[in-house]
Amino acid sequence: MKLSKEEIAHLAKLARLDLPEEKLEKITKDFGSILEYVGRIQKVDIQGIEPFTMPAKSEGWRPDEAFEVDEATRELILANFPERAGDLLAAPGVFETPKK
Amino acid sequence: MKPLNEITIAEARKLLDEGVATSKELTQACLTQIQSLDGALHAFLEVYADDALAAADQSDQRRTDGNVLSKLDGIPVAIKDNMLLQGKACTAGSKILQGHIAAYNSTAVRKLMEAGAVILGRTNMDEFAMGSSTEHSAYGPTKHPRDPERVPGGSSGGSAVAVAANMCLGALGSDTGGSIRQPASMCGIFGLKPTYGRVSRYGLMAMASSLDQIGPMTKCVEDAAIILDTIQGQDPSDQTTSDTEPFRISKLESRSSNDLKGLKIGLPKQAWQAGGIESRVLENTKAALAELEKAGAEMVEIDLPYADEALAVYYILMPCEVSANLARFDGMRYGLRKQGLPLFETYAQSRAEGFGDEVMRRILLGTFALSSGYIDAYYVCAKKVQALIRQAYERAFNEVDLIVTPTCPATAFRLGEKLNDPLAMYLEDVFTVSVNVAGVPAISMPCQEDGGMPVGLQLIGKWFDEATVLSAAKVLESELAKQ
């Protein structure tokens, strides 16, 4: 299995990674040997085998409850916002192109 | 008497209890060692000298008052930079989190602090724990304490060096495919990956959630047991933690010091007869096997199929989980954000600037293996082979109590040697990953000390049977110390 540079560019778009040409080329090359190596699992006989899933340790769902944090914790969370408008998180507009 | 920073946790406990040393003296000894060595080794990303000394004072006061909290009370330890400590920076070795301050405590670190341990600082690591050399840290590589031209292994390379170079008495690492055991092996210390579900992952920055596990990195087996005893346990904040009977140190003490009679050890021919094991590694690990046998253990060759496939399964499942877990770093709520761009470009440019090449390579690999048209051939197929690998371990453990392999095929390699060949770096994990894929516990312990590059032996146990792993390791440790 080999992927082309165009296919890697499409994956980068899906993964929201803005990669320059030279990085796309490097990754395309790396993918060749990695995919060849991991492809060996397709030769394993998996007839009738169910995919492994982690046995659930908990008793189903817990109530979706908000829990209070102290003021210091709240301030730490707010301080990590890349951009703040008062106590609100500022984010780029979804439908507009910002003025540079 | 040895300098205070060179002793084990168990020895320090004794000195503290006897009033021969104080926590402040232990802490100061470690801080002095950090100051003199860390400029060259770069094990720490940040040292909390003032907080550590204050915590040591409090511990000394508790001891004076007769209120010692636990065996770890007053013991200076280090934590890996992917475990949250409230109010302190936590970056997972990544630029995308530069300046990020933890808003809450991870369960494992909280338990250490509640036990009275003194947190010295956060240690260097491969970015988001992706790597086997600590060269993929955005903050520069950590150097091997015996040869600064070599890597210490990774991803918990900072913690391994902090312990090996006596800059702390013990440390926490995290292990997704070998990230505790491989650097422990390369640096000549003890590193335990507990059973998946033994230790809470709450507040550990997720790499591959179904494989990640926090564990101790220490100078002796007993210290690993003390730390495991402290950090283990079911946690309402991590639903994958198990309600299984906790590990008890008393089980470790119940086995007499040099007797392994009745213990059956399996040597998988897929590991011991694999090509490409360095001769020094083969010689040292086989000498350690001979000691286990002398102590009374019965050795049998076993068949543990899917050894090569396990690495392939790992390098599919792990990137899939990475691509999902790291989607949260989108420049919106925390971390790096490129400003003044439309929404798509904000995401794509923030991520491309904040993440290193190895992280992006794995995100893309996971995106591919989960994409429509390929998910059955890669992700689903890997989950099926994972089921077969677990079955293979179950069958093996019907016959034997422990499985033993070398931890790594080779000793510490040179800086830069594998940096441009990701597959060569991935092959470092060939003996360690199947343990995570199966979810079982394993320790890496140093073989005979001969002054050269350290060699590690890996002891793998049944699910939740850390007691057998640690008690066999303890016997081997004392046999090797006699030589």
Coordinates of C-alpha atoms in Angstrom, one line a residue:
Chain A
M1 CA 0.0 0.0 0.0
K2 CA 1.5 3.3 -1.1
L3 CA -0.2 6.7 -0.8
S4 CA 0.5 9.6 -3.2
K5 CA 1.4 13.1 -2.1
E6 CA -2.1 14.3 -3.1
E7 CA -3.6 11.6 -0.8
I8 CA -1.4 12.7 2.1
A9 CA -2.5 16.4 1.4
H10 CA -6.1 15.3 1.6
L11 CA -5.5 13.5 4.9
A12 CA -3.7 16.7 6.2
K13 CA -6.8 18.7 5.2
L14 CA -9.1 16.2 7.1
A15 CA -6.7 16.4 10.1
R16 CA -6.6 20.2 10.0
L17 CA -2.8 20.4 9.4
D18 CA -1.5 23.1 7.1
L19 CA 1.6 21.4 5.8
P20 CA 4.1 22.9 3.3
E21 CA 5.2 20.9 0.2
E22 CA 8.5 19.6 1.6
K23 CA 6.8 18.2 4.7
L24 CA 4.1 16.5 2.6
E25 CA 6.9 15.0 0.5
K26 CA 8.8 13.7 3.6
I27 CA 5.6 12.2 5.1
T28 CA 4.7 10.6 1.8
K29 CA 8.1 8.9 1.8
D30 CA 7.9 7.8 5.5
F31 CA 4.4 6.4 4.9
G32 CA 5.7 4.0 2.3
S33 CA 7.8 2.0 4.7
I34 CA 5.4 2.3 7.7
L35 CA 2.4 1.1 5.7
E36 CA 4.4 -1.7 4.3
Y37 CA 5.3 -2.8 7.8
V38 CA 1.9 -2.5 9.4
G39 CA 0.2 -4.1 6.4
R40 CA 1.4 -7.5 7.7
I41 CA -1.6 -7.7 10.0
Q42 CA -3.8 -8.2 6.9
K43 CA -2.1 -11.6 6.4
V44 CA -3.3 -12.9 9.8
D45 CA -6.2 -15.3 9.7
I46 CA -9.0 -13.3 11.5
Q47 CA -11.9 -15.5 10.3
G48 CA -14.6 -15.5 13.0
I49 CA -12.6 -13.3 15.4
E50 CA -14.5 -10.4 17.1
P51 CA -12.7 -7.1 17.5
F52 CA -11.4 -6.6 21.0
T53 CA -13.3 -4.2 23.1
M54 CA -12.4 -3.2 26.6
P55 CA -14.8 -4.8 29.1
A56 CA -16.8 -2.1 30.7
K57 CA -15.7 -1.5 34.3
S58 CA -18.4 0.9 35.3
E59 CA -22.1 0.5 35.9
G60 CA -23.5 2.2 32.8
W61 CA -24.0 5.9 32.7
R62 CA -23.5 8.5 35.5
P63 CA -25.8 11.5 35.8
D64 CA -24.6 14.5 33.7
E65 CA -24.1 16.9 36.6
A66 CA -22.1 20.1 36.6
F67 CA -19.7 20.3 39.6
E68 CA -18.6 23.5 41.2
V69 CA -14.9 24.6 41.2
D70 CA -13.3 27.2 43.5
E71 CA -12.5 30.6 42.2
A72 CA -8.8 29.8 41.8
T73 CA -9.5 26.8 39.6
R74 CA -12.0 28.8 37.5
E75 CA -9.3 31.5 37.0
L76 CA -6.8 28.9 35.9
I77 CA -9.2 27.6 33.3
L78 CA -10.0 31.1 32.0
A79 CA -6.3 32.1 32.0
N80 CA -5.6 29.3 29.5
F81 CA -8.0 30.7 26.9
P82 CA -6.0 31.9 23.9
E83 CA -8.3 35.0 23.7
R84 CA -10.7 36.3 26.3
A85 CA -13.6 38.8 26.3
G86 CA -14.1 39.3 30.0
D87 CA -14.9 35.8 31.3
L88 CA -15.9 34.6 27.8
L89 CA -13.9 32.6 25.4
A90 CA -13.3 34.6 22.2
A91 CA -13.2 32.5 19.0
P92 CA -13.0 33.3 15.3
G93 CA -16.3 33.9 13.6
V94 CA -17.6 30.8 11.8
F95 CA -19.1 32.6 8.8
E96 CA -16.8 35.6 8.4
T97 CA -13.4 36.3 7.1
P98 CA -11.6 38.5 9.7
K99 CA -10.0 41.8 8.7
K100 CA -6.2 41.3 9.0
Chain B
M1 CA 27.0 6.6 54.2
K2 CA 26.0 7.4 50.6
P3 CA 25.0 10.9 49.7
L4 CA 21.3 11.4 50.4
N5 CA 20.4 11.9 46.8
E6 CA 21.9 8.5 45.9
I7 CA 19.9 6.3 48.3
T8 CA 16.6 4.5 47.6
I9 CA 13.2 5.5 48.8
A10 CA 13.2 2.5 51.2
E11 CA 16.6 3.6 52.6
A12 CA 15.5 7.2 52.9
R13 CA 12.4 6.1 54.8
K14 CA 14.6 4.3 57.3
L15 CA 16.8 7.4 57.8
L16 CA 13.8 9.6 58.2
D17 CA 12.1 7.3 60.7
E18 CA 15.4 7.0 62.7
G19 CA 15.8 10.8 62.7
V20 CA 19.2 10.5 60.9
A21 CA 18.0 12.6 58.0
T22 CA 15.3 15.2 57.3
S23 CA 13.1 15.6 54.2
K24 CA 14.7 19.0 53.8
E25 CA 18.2 17.5 53.6
L26 CA 17.0 14.8 51.1
T27 CA 15.3 17.5 49.0
Q28 CA 18.2 19.8 49.2
A29 CA 20.6 17.0 48.1
C30 CA 18.4 16.3 45.1
L31 CA 18.2 20.0 44.2
T32 CA 21.9 20.4 44.4
Q33 CA 22.4 17.4 42.1
I34 CA 19.9 18.9 39.6
Q35 CA 21.8 22.2 39.7
S36 CA 25.2 20.6 39.0
L37 CA 24.1 18.0 36.4
D38 CA 20.9 19.1 34.7
G39 CA 22.6 21.8 32.5
A40 CA 24.3 18.9 30.7
L41 CA 21.6 16.2 30.9
H42 CA 18.4 18.3 30.6
A43 CA 16.2 15.8 32.4
F44 CA 13.9 18.5 33.9
L45 CA 11.8 21.0 32.1
E46 CA 11.0 22.9 35.3
V47 CA 12.3 22.5 38.9
Y48 CA 10.0 23.6 41.8
A49 CA 12.8 24.4 44.2
D50 CA 10.9 26.7 46.6
D51 CA 7.7 24.6 46.6
A52 CA 9.7 21.4 47.1
L53 CA 11.6 22.9 50.1
A54 CA 8.4 24.2 51.6
A55 CA 6.8 20.8 51.2
A56 CA 9.8 19.2 52.8
D57 CA 9.6 21.5 55.8
Q58 CA 5.9 20.6 56.2
S59 CA 6.8 16.9 56.0
D60 CA 9.5 17.3 58.7
Q61 CA 7.0 19.1 60.9
R62 CA 4.5 16.2 60.5
R63 CA 7.2 13.7 61.5
T64 CA 8.1 15.8 64.5
D65 CA 4.4 15.8 65.4
G66 CA 4.2 12.1 64.9
N67 CA 1.8 12.4 62.0
V68 CA 3.7 10.7 59.2
L69 CA 1.3 10.2 56.3
S70 CA 2.9 7.2 54.5
K71 CA 6.1 5.6 53.4
L72 CA 6.5 8.4 50.8
D73 CA 6.1 11.2 53.3
G74 CA 9.0 13.6 52.8
I75 CA 10.5 11.7 49.8
P76 CA 11.5 13.9 46.8
V77 CA 10.2 12.6 43.5
A78 CA 9.8 13.9 39.9
I79 CA 6.8 13.7 37.6
K80 CA 6.6 13.5 33.8
D81 CA 5.5 16.6 32.0
N82 CA 2.2 15.0 30.9
M83 CA 0.7 14.8 34.4
L84 CA -1.3 17.7 35.6
L85 CA -0.2 19.5 38.8
Q86 CA -2.6 22.3 39.6
G87 CA -1.1 25.8 39.1
K88 CA 2.0 24.5 37.4
A89 CA 2.9 24.5 33.7
C90 CA 2.2 21.2 31.9
T91 CA 3.2 20.9 28.2
A92 CA 3.6 17.2 27.3
G93 CA 6.9 18.3 25.7
S94 CA 5.0 20.2 23.1
K95 CA 5.1 23.8 21.8
I96 CA 1.3 23.8 21.3
L97 CA 1.0 23.8 25.1
Q98 CA 3.8 26.3 25.9
G99 CA 2.7 28.4 28.8
H100 CA -0.3 26.1 29.6
I101 CA -1.1 26.0 33.3
A102 CA -2.8 22.9 34.8
A103 CA -6.2 23.8 36.2
Y104 CA -6.5 20.6 38.3
N105 CA -4.5 17.7 39.6
S106 CA -4.1 14.4 38.0
T107 CA -5.1 11.5 40.3
A108 CA -1.7 9.9 40.4
V109 CA 0.1 13.2 41.3
R110 CA -2.7 14.1 43.8
K111 CA -2.2 10.7 45.5
L112 CA 1.6 11.2 45.7
M113 CA 1.0 14.6 47.4
E114 CA -1.6 13.3 49.8
A115 CA 1.0 10.6 50.8
G116 CA 3.3 13.5 51.6
A117 CA 5.8 13.1 48.7
V118 CA 7.8 16.2 47.7
I119 CA 7.4 17.0 44.0
L120 CA 10.7 18.3 42.7
G121 CA 9.7 19.2 39.2
R122 CA 8.4 18.0 35.8
T123 CA 10.7 16.0 33.5
N124 CA 11.4 16.1 29.8
M125 CA 9.6 13.7 27.3
D126 CA 9.0 13.0 23.7
E127 CA 6.2 15.3 22.5
F128 CA 2.9 13.8 23.7
A129 CA 4.9 10.7 24.7
M130 CA 5.5 9.8 21.0
G131 CA 9.0 8.6 20.7
S132 CA 11.7 6.2 22.0
S133 CA 14.6 8.6 22.6
T134 CA 13.3 11.9 24.1
E135 CA 14.7 13.6 21.0
H136 CA 11.1 14.5 19.9
S137 CA 10.7 17.0 22.8
A138 CA 10.0 20.5 21.6
Y139 CA 12.3 21.7 24.4
G140 CA 15.4 19.8 23.3
P141 CA 16.7 16.3 23.9
T142 CA 17.6 14.7 27.2
K143 CA 21.1 13.1 27.3
H144 CA 22.2 9.7 28.6
P145 CA 23.8 10.0 32.0
R146 CA 26.7 7.7 31.1
D147 CA 27.4 9.1 27.6
P148 CA 26.0 12.5 26.6
E149 CA 26.4 11.5 22.9
R150 CA 23.6 8.9 23.5
V151 CA 19.9 9.0 24.0
P152 CA 18.3 7.9 27.3
G153 CA 15.4 6.2 25.6
G154 CA 11.9 7.5 25.7
S155 CA 9.3 8.8 26.0
S156 CA 9.9 9.0 29.8
G157 CA 13.6 9.8 29.2
G158 CA 13.6 12.8 31.5
S159 CA 12.2 10.7 34.4
A160 CA 14.6 7.9 33.7
V161 CA 17.7 10.2 33.7
A162 CA 16.4 12.0 36.8
V163 CA 16.4 8.7 38.7
A164 CA 19.6 7.2 37.1
A165 CA 21.6 10.4 37.8
N166 CA 20.3 10.6 41.4
M167 CA 18.5 13.9 40.9
C168 CA 15.5 12.4 42.7
L169 CA 14.7 9.3 44.7
G170 CA 12.0 8.1 42.3
A171 CA 9.8 9.3 39.5
L172 CA 6.5 8.7 37.6
G173 CA 6.6 7.9 33.9
S174 CA 3.8 6.9 31.5
D175 CA 3.9 3.8 29.2
T176 CA 1.8 3.4 26.0
G177 CA 4.1 1.1 24.1
G178 CA 7.2 0.9 26.3
S179 CA 7.8 4.5 27.4
I180 CA 8.6 3.5 31.0
R181 CA 10.4 0.2 30.4
Q182 CA 12.6 1.2 27.4
P183 CA 14.2 4.3 29.0
A184 CA 14.5 2.4 32.3
S185 CA 16.3 -0.4 30.5
M186 CA 18.6 2.1 28.7
C187 CA 19.4 4.0 31.9
G188 CA 19.9 1.0 34.2
I189 CA 16.9 1.6 36.5
F190 CA 13.6 -0.2 37.4
G191 CA 10.5 0.8 35.5
L192 CA 7.1 -0.8 36.0
K193 CA 4.1 -0.6 33.7
P194 CA 1.1 -1.7 35.8
T195 CA -1.8 -3.6 34.4
Y196 CA -4.1 -1.4 32.3
G197 CA -6.8 -0.2 34.8
R198 CA -4.6 -0.4 37.9
V199 CA -3.7 3.3 38.0
S200 CA -6.0 6.2 37.1
R201 CA -5.3 8.1 33.9
Y202 CA -7.3 11.1 35.1
G203 CA -5.2 14.2 34.4
L204 CA -2.7 12.3 32.3
M205 CA -2.6 13.9 28.8
A206 CA -4.0 11.1 26.6
M207 CA -1.9 9.7 23.9
A208 CA -3.7 6.3 23.2
S209 CA -6.3 6.0 25.9
S210 CA -6.8 2.3 25.6
L211 CA -3.0 1.6 26.1
D212 CA -1.7 4.5 28.4
Q213 CA -0.7 3.7 31.9
I214 CA 1.2 5.6 34.6
G215 CA 3.9 3.8 36.6
P216 CA 6.9 4.1 38.8
M217 CA 10.6 4.5 37.8
T218 CA 12.9 3.8 40.6
K219 CA 16.3 2.6 41.9
C220 CA 15.0 -0.7 43.3
V221 CA 12.0 -3.1 43.2
E222 CA 10.8 -2.2 46.7
D223 CA 10.6 1.5 45.7
A224 CA 8.5 0.6 42.7
A225 CA 6.2 -1.3 45.0
I226 CA 5.9 1.6 47.4
I227 CA 4.9 4.0 44.6
L228 CA 2.5 1.6 42.9
D229 CA 0.8 1.0 46.3
T230 CA 0.3 4.8 46.6
I231 CA -0.9 5.7 43.1
Q232 CA -3.1 2.6 42.3
G233 CA -6.8 2.2 42.7
Q234 CA -10.3 2.7 41.3
D235 CA -11.1 6.3 40.4
P236 CA -14.6 7.6 39.7
S237 CA -12.9 10.1 37.3
D238 CA -11.4 7.2 35.1
Q239 CA -14.0 4.6 34.3
T240 CA -11.4 2.2 32.9
T241 CA -9.8 1.8 36.4
S242 CA -10.6 -1.6 37.9
D243 CA -12.2 -2.6 41.1
T244 CA -9.8 -5.6 41.3
E245 CA -8.1 -6.3 44.6
P246 CA -5.4 -3.7 45.1
F247 CA -1.7 -4.7 45.0
R248 CA -0.3 -5.1 48.5
I249 CA 3.3 -4.7 49.5
S250 CA 2.9 -7.4 52.1
K251 CA 2.7 -9.9 49.2
L252 CA 6.1 -8.9 48.1
E253 CA 7.6 -9.4 51.5
S254 CA 5.9 -12.8 52.0
R255 CA 8.3 -14.6 49.5
S256 CA 11.5 -15.5 51.1
S257 CA 14.5 -13.5 49.8
N258 CA 16.2 -16.1 47.5
D259 CA 13.6 -18.7 46.7
L260 CA 11.8 -18.9 43.4
K261 CA 10.9 -22.6 43.8
G262 CA 7.6 -23.4 42.1
L263 CA 7.8 -20.4 39.8
K264 CA 7.5 -21.2 36.2
I265 CA 9.0 -18.8 33.7
G266 CA 8.2 -18.8 30.0
L267 CA 10.8 -17.7 27.5
P268 CA 9.0 -16.9 24.2
K269 CA 11.0 -18.3 21.3
Q270 CA 9.7 -15.5 19.1
A271 CA 11.6 -13.0 21.3
W272 CA 14.8 -15.0 22.3
Q273 CA 15.3 -16.3 18.8
A274 CA 14.5 -13.1 17.0
G275 CA 17.2 -11.8 14.8
G276 CA 18.8 -8.4 15.5
I277 CA 19.3 -8.6 19.2
E278 CA 22.7 -7.0 20.1
S279 CA 25.1 -9.6 21.4
R280 CA 25.8 -7.5 24.6
V281 CA 22.0 -7.6 25.3
L282 CA 21.8 -11.4 24.7
E283 CA 24.8 -12.1 27.0
N284 CA 23.6 -9.9 29.9
T285 CA 20.0 -11.1 29.8
K286 CA 21.0 -14.7 29.5
A287 CA 23.2 -14.3 32.6
A288 CA 20.2 -12.9 34.4
L289 CA 18.1 -15.9 33.3
A290 CA 20.8 -18.2 34.8
E291 CA 20.4 -16.4 38.2
L292 CA 16.6 -16.9 38.1
E293 CA 17.1 -20.5 37.4
K294 CA 19.7 -20.8 40.2
A295 CA 17.1 -19.3 42.6
G296 CA 14.8 -22.2 41.8
A297 CA 12.6 -20.9 38.9
E298 CA 11.7 -23.5 36.3
M299 CA 12.4 -22.2 32.8
V300 CA 10.4 -23.3 29.8
E301 CA 10.5 -22.3 26.2
I302 CA 7.0 -21.1 25.1
D303 CA 5.3 -20.2 21.9
L304 CA 3.9 -16.6 22.0
P305 CA 2.7 -16.0 18.5
Y306 CA 2.0 -12.6 16.8
A307 CA 5.3 -11.0 18.1
D308 CA 5.9 -9.0 14.9
E309 CA 2.2 -8.5 14.3
A310 CA 1.9 -6.9 17.8
L311 CA 4.1 -4.0 16.7
A312 CA 2.0 -3.6 13.6
V313 CA -1.2 -3.6 15.6
Y314 CA 0.3 -1.0 17.9
Y315 CA 1.3 1.3 15.1
I316 CA -2.2 1.2 13.8
L317 CA -4.3 1.4 17.0
M318 CA -2.1 4.0 18.7
P319 CA -2.1 6.5 15.8
C320 CA -5.9 6.1 15.5
E321 CA -6.4 7.1 19.1
V322 CA -3.7 9.8 18.8
S323 CA -5.6 11.4 15.8
A324 CA -8.8 11.4 17.9
N325 CA -7.2 12.5 21.2
L326 CA -5.1 15.3 19.7
A327 CA -8.1 16.8 17.8
R328 CA -8.8 18.7 21.0
F329 CA -5.7 20.9 20.3
D330 CA -7.5 23.1 17.8
G331 CA -6.4 26.6 19.1
M332 CA -9.8 27.3 20.5
R333 CA -10.0 26.8 24.3
Y334 CA -6.3 26.4 25.2
G335 CA -2.9 26.1 23.7
L336 CA -1.4 27.9 20.7
R337 CA -3.8 29.9 18.5
K338 CA -2.7 31.7 15.3
Q339 CA -4.7 35.0 15.3
G340 CA -6.5 36.9 12.6
L341 CA -7.3 34.0 10.3
P342 CA -10.6 32.4 9.1
L343 CA -11.8 29.4 11.1
F344 CA -10.3 26.6 9.0
E345 CA -6.9 28.4 8.7
T346 CA -6.9 29.0 12.5
Y347 CA -7.2 25.3 13.1
A348 CA -4.8 24.2 10.4
Q349 CA -2.1 26.7 11.0
S350 CA -2.2 26.6 14.8
R351 CA -1.8 22.8 14.7
A352 CA 0.9 22.8 12.1
E353 CA 2.9 25.3 14.0
G354 CA 2.3 23.8 17.4
F355 CA 2.9 20.1 16.7
G356 CA 6.2 18.5 15.9
D357 CA 6.8 16.3 12.8
E358 CA 6.5 13.0 14.6
V359 CA 3.2 14.0 16.2
M360 CA 1.8 15.1 12.8
R361 CA 3.0 11.9 11.2
R362 CA 1.0 9.8 13.7
I363 CA -2.1 12.0 13.4
L364 CA -2.0 11.5 9.7
L365 CA -1.4 7.8 10.0
G366 CA -4.4 7.5 12.3
T367 CA -6.5 9.7 10.1
F368 CA -5.7 7.3 7.2
A369 CA -6.3 4.1 9.2
L370 CA -9.7 5.4 10.4
S371 CA -10.8 6.9 7.0
S372 CA -13.7 5.6 5.0
G373 CA -12.6 2.7 2.7
Y374 CA -9.6 1.8 4.9
I375 CA -11.0 1.5 8.4
D376 CA -11.8 -2.2 8.0
A377 CA -8.4 -3.1 6.5
Y378 CA -6.5 -1.3 9.2
Y379 CA -8.3 -0.3 12.5
V380 CA -10.9 -3.1 12.6
C381 CA -8.4 -5.7 11.5
A382 CA -5.9 -4.5 14.1
K383 CA -8.6 -4.8 16.8
K384 CA -9.2 -8.4 15.7
V385 CA -5.5 -9.2 15.8
Q386 CA -5.4 -7.6 19.2
A387 CA -8.0 -10.1 20.4
L388 CA -5.7 -12.9 19.1
I389 CA -2.7 -11.4 20.9
R390 CA -4.6 -11.3 24.2
Q391 CA -5.7 -14.9 23.6
A392 CA -2.1 -15.9 23.0
Y393 CA -1.1 -14.3 26.4
E394 CA -4.0 -16.1 28.1
R395 CA -2.8 -19.5 26.7
A396 CA 0.8 -18.8 27.7
F397 CA -0.3 -17.8 31.3
N398 CA -2.2 -21.1 31.6
E399 CA 1.3 -22.7 31.5
V400 CA 3.6 -20.3 33.2
D401 CA 3.6 -17.6 35.9
L402 CA 5.8 -15.1 34.2
I403 CA 7.1 -14.4 30.7
V404 CA 10.6 -13.0 30.4
T405 CA 12.2 -11.2 27.4
P406 CA 14.9 -8.6 26.9
T407 CA 13.3 -5.1 27.3
C408 CA 15.0 -3.8 24.1
P409 CA 16.9 -5.3 21.3
A410 CA 19.9 -3.0 21.8
T411 CA 21.5 -0.6 24.3
A412 CA 21.2 3.2 24.1
F413 CA 21.8 4.5 20.6
R414 CA 23.4 7.7 19.5
L415 CA 21.6 11.0 19.3
G416 CA 20.3 11.5 15.8
E417 CA 20.9 7.9 14.8
K418 CA 17.3 7.0 14.2
L419 CA 15.8 10.5 14.0
N420 CA 15.3 10.4 10.2
D421 CA 14.0 6.8 10.0
P422 CA 10.7 6.6 11.9
L423 CA 10.3 2.9 11.2
A424 CA 13.8 2.1 12.8
M425 CA 12.6 4.1 15.9
Y426 CA 9.4 2.2 16.0
L427 CA 11.3 -1.2 15.9
E428 CA 12.8 -0.1 19.3
D429 CA 9.5 -1.1 20.8
V430 CA 9.3 -4.7 19.4
F431 CA 9.5 -6.4 22.9
T432 CA 7.5 -3.9 24.8
V433 CA 4.4 -3.1 22.8
S434 CA 2.6 -6.4 23.0
V435 CA 2.4 -5.9 26.8
N436 CA 0.3 -2.8 26.2
V437 CA -1.7 -4.4 23.4
A438 CA -2.6 -7.3 25.9
G439 CA -2.9 -4.9 28.9
V440 CA -0.7 -7.0 31.2
P441 CA 1.9 -5.6 33.8
A442 CA 5.6 -5.7 33.1
I443 CA 8.8 -4.4 34.7
S444 CA 12.2 -3.7 33.2
M445 CA 15.0 -4.3 35.6
P446 CA 18.8 -3.8 35.1
C447 CA 21.0 -6.9 34.5
Q448 CA 24.4 -7.2 36.0
E449 CA 26.1 -3.8 36.4
D450 CA 29.5 -3.9 34.6
G451 CA 30.0 -0.2 33.9
G452 CA 29.0 -0.4 30.3
M453 CA 25.7 0.7 28.7
P454 CA 22.9 -0.8 30.8
V455 CA 20.8 -3.8 29.6
G456 CA 17.3 -4.4 30.8
L457 CA 15.4 -7.6 31.4
Q458 CA 11.6 -7.6 31.1
L459 CA 9.4 -9.6 33.4
I460 CA 5.8 -9.8 32.2
G461 CA 2.9 -11.0 34.5
K462 CA -0.7 -12.0 34.4
W463 CA -3.4 -9.3 34.5
F464 CA -3.3 -7.6 37.9
D465 CA -0.5 -9.9 39.1
E466 CA 2.1 -7.2 39.8
A467 CA 2.8 -9.1 43.0
T468 CA 4.5 -12.0 41.2
V469 CA 6.3 -9.7 38.8
L470 CA 7.7 -7.6 41.6
S471 CA 8.6 -10.5 43.9
A472 CA 10.5 -12.4 41.2
A473 CA 12.2 -9.1 40.3
K474 CA 13.2 -8.6 43.9
V475 CA 14.8 -12.0 44.2
L476 CA 16.7 -11.5 40.9
E477 CA 17.8 -8.0 42.2
S478 CA 19.3 -9.4 45.4
E479 CA 21.0 -12.3 43.5
L480 CA 22.6 -9.9 41.0
A481 CA 23.7 -7.6 43.9
K482 CA 25.7 -10.4 45.4
Q483 CA 28.0 -10.6 42.4

